[in-house]
DNA sequence: AATGAATGAGGCTTCATTCAT
DNA sequence: AATGAATGAAGCCTCATTCAT
């Protein structure tokens, strides 16, 4: 059990314990495979108390998503120092992202895998978080453009193009993170550097209009 | 129902019908939420027949993963013409990848979401496919380096640097495919172009030694 | 158990066994207090089979109501010989009614107590049956009036006066049936006689215009 | 909530609030479906207080039945003026009955539906009340007999015959009440008159020994 | 080659009730 | 006089799986 049982505690504390247990269980087993029994056990409380405080499995899952999403965006924002040059800011943001997700694998699994895998009450919650991160990156790109004395036109690119880049970045980051974790001799920092290398030049080219041109076929 | 019922058919055909139904159901509902009842219904057969041919839900899911993984890698290989220049080969491969995933959204959901979301019997199957794709990309990068007539020193870069790039590329592609599938108005070709733009310049820079350098902190 | 267990039987037979068990359980325990477990046990089957055939507790209860309502109205109609004089017809109908309810106390409890006690999906089912009985009695009263060679003026009494009498008669019958079921030493025939005595003179008086007049207050 | 919360109040007052809430909840939801949570909420107190004062759900329900039964019999007795002729007394009693039940639908539902629907601790409570009402009617019949200068023999009829009449009367009354409530153009008073018409002549005939004779079949 | 009949096990949820203050 | 914290027990329902034909 994750906590001493049967000790009276204020509601707020118990709720956090429940969310801790739920994030861990949902992250490892998946939404459907996770059982309320296991979550209650892990939280060190009886099932009815979980229902009293969190209402239903669906609500509990939603609460997990919200808490983890808030924690992640907060971590990324906290890692970035606004005064720095744009590339440095991106670097810091990526590092914060990697660090947070590495330290919260279950939370990240909840956000990235479970919430997206299970239908509509949940996916929307993640979309909101994702939009916040995309907005953050978009703004960084604009800053970078200004620094390079380029005209701000890139900011006018179709919204879904930027969203696509963000998707690609996140996908690459996840992939690298998993790879770094399972490949001896590769540190998290090196993985972040690889990603920066992969991404930064491409972003720069895009902003210069020097895009790779697909063949006309 | 997906097929005429009660008509005697050879086993191979029935199995494909079942796998079709299973891929669709698993892809849309998820592994746990999909019920053998629904799959059998959709396949137009009775449940015992599904068990007779495919043994168990786990085996059925595994069979789905294998079939879809084989179909995807085959599609990518078929899309690439070995004689072309490297960037063109990469482009063709990406196009084939995005086209196939766009035409098989349920199959892709099975591979990318469901199989990874549910523990160990399944994740390994996807890992195998992934490694095949990564190897393919790794080799393309090597070809590109040779074509650029650059001195071989870049090739001496730590092997895992190239491997990291390949990982990043594949991860980005996977993420973008899921995103393109669920975002209206984004075609397979656009997704491929977005990724090419994003990646190619970075690869070029790296091969020229113009890498982004992380701060020493 | 109410039946030999685990013997394969055609669906139609099993369904009747389940309905038998359900009527008995619902009638004795009440809708809420009856448990699907008990019903399945009494029917000699496992719970899932009950759900497979009858869908849900609500549907099962509805099916019980419908079956018992149909059986009751059929019994009343079967007891009446259309050629007889009206009082004799009424008597036969009442006898059939009280006999049937006495032989099916649980079914009658389901109709009279349980279905009316639990909200709207169910009450409507009983209302339909009730209306059929009321219509039957209404028509009998009209026949009686004609037989008495009385001038047609009574027939012109406000339609709802006749309807009110029919309602009162049916309501009295229902109440008496429940009472006869739970009072030892009261036979169906006695109950029918009591009601006939109670009602027939009143009906006669009314048809003669010798109505009791309420004080003007 | 039905009352201001957390205000210290004398026990007697709190108990009445709880009973009010309980009658309403039991009457609308039924005994089983009513939850102690809802009752406590509606009463504006915490659940432990309900248990402190009323002990258990069963005891609470019993207390409701007793209170409502007492209120109903009191209302009927209060409506009757002993000096009047018997028919007039019956009329007043019926009117009082109809009025009270119409104004206390939840209380009436508790007595008539819920208490009878749920087994033995409760049915007995209602039986007691019913016997009181039956005794009252019985005595009225005796008075009527005396007034008509008939010999009192009818009072010697088997007890359960009178009880049967009372049942029929109450059943008819209930039926008429429901019917009057749902049929436009029929007032409560008209319904009461219909019932008097229906009943009075029959009672008179019975007392004269002019009973309807069932065929010998 | 194919299916109608059947079930053990487990999951979500609710409820009456108590404890400690 | 009054309540926030907590739980054992039980109920409805679904599912993967098998048996007998």
XYZ file of C-alpha atoms in Angstrom, chain C residues 47-152:
106
model
C -26.780 -14.460 -14.378
C -25.124 -13.757 -17.739
C -27.723 -15.870 -19.459
C -30.458 -13.758 -17.990
C -28.767 -10.690 -19.349
C -28.190 -12.310 -22.697
C -31.874 -13.045 -23.095
C -33.584 -10.266 -21.184
C -31.088 -7.473 -21.436
C -31.352 -5.650 -18.128
C -33.248 -5.608 -14.893
C -35.527 -2.951 -16.268
C -36.283 -4.893 -19.424
C -36.810 -8.032 -17.424
C -39.304 -6.273 -15.201
C -41.093 -4.833 -18.195
C -41.289 -8.255 -19.769
C -42.827 -9.594 -16.564
C -45.417 -6.858 -16.507
C -46.371 -7.423 -20.101
C -46.664 -11.156 -19.731
C -48.759 -10.941 -16.597
C -50.976 -8.204 -17.973
C -51.662 -10.207 -21.105
C -52.399 -13.324 -19.070
C -54.820 -11.471 -16.833
C -56.852 -9.811 -19.555
C -56.931 -13.077 -21.480
C -58.251 -14.888 -18.415
C -61.017 -12.342 -17.913
C -62.084 -12.420 -21.539
C -62.008 -16.194 -21.586
C -64.262 -16.329 -18.527
C -67.071 -14.337 -20.107
C -69.746 -15.848 -22.353
C -71.144 -13.094 -24.535
C -74.629 -14.555 -24.825
C -75.525 -14.242 -21.151
C -77.394 -11.419 -19.441
C -75.252 -8.517 -18.326
C -75.248 -9.200 -14.624
C -74.250 -12.736 -15.278
C -71.459 -11.558 -17.572
C -70.181 -9.181 -14.965
C -70.247 -11.932 -12.427
C -68.317 -14.268 -14.680
C -65.768 -11.610 -15.425
C -65.262 -10.864 -11.769
C -64.936 -14.532 -10.963
C -62.349 -15.006 -13.678
C -60.496 -11.966 -12.429
C -60.433 -13.048 -8.815
C -59.627 -16.627 -9.717
C -56.722 -15.647 -11.870
C -55.289 -13.238 -9.345
C -55.716 -15.807 -6.598
C -53.821 -18.372 -8.617
C -51.119 -15.896 -9.595
C -50.535 -13.893 -6.479
C -47.016 -12.920 -7.508
C -48.094 -11.858 -10.934
C -50.848 -9.785 -9.401
C -48.431 -8.250 -6.928
C -46.175 -7.318 -9.817
C -49.023 -5.629 -11.642
C -50.870 -4.036 -8.789
C -48.118 -3.133 -6.359
C -44.668 -3.199 -7.861
C -45.286 -1.800 -11.295
C -47.292 1.105 -9.922
C -44.821 1.796 -7.170
C -41.819 2.257 -9.441
C -41.748 5.153 -11.816
C -42.470 5.691 -15.423
C -41.131 3.050 -17.629
C -43.413 0.617 -15.800
C -46.569 2.384 -14.759
C -47.508 2.970 -18.376
C -47.561 -0.761 -19.044
C -50.106 -1.261 -16.307
C -52.168 1.694 -17.375
C -52.661 0.080 -20.756
C -53.983 -3.103 -19.168
C -56.177 -1.136 -16.838
C -57.725 0.786 -19.688
C -58.587 -2.442 -21.416
C -60.405 -3.686 -18.329
C -62.192 -0.394 -17.833
C -63.376 -0.416 -21.436
C -64.684 -3.925 -20.948
C -66.674 -2.948 -17.878
C -67.952 0.233 -19.484
C -69.436 -1.757 -22.302
C -71.036 -4.190 -19.865
C -72.740 -1.345 -18.063
C -74.147 -0.088 -21.319
C -75.499 -3.540 -22.112
C -77.082 -3.749 -18.680
C -78.828 -0.434 -19.236
C -80.276 -1.616 -22.530
C -81.495 -4.906 -21.055
C -83.380 -3.123 -18.319
C -85.705 -1.675 -20.959
C -85.235 1.640 -19.418
C -85.655 4.675 -21.520
C -82.401 5.670 -23.090
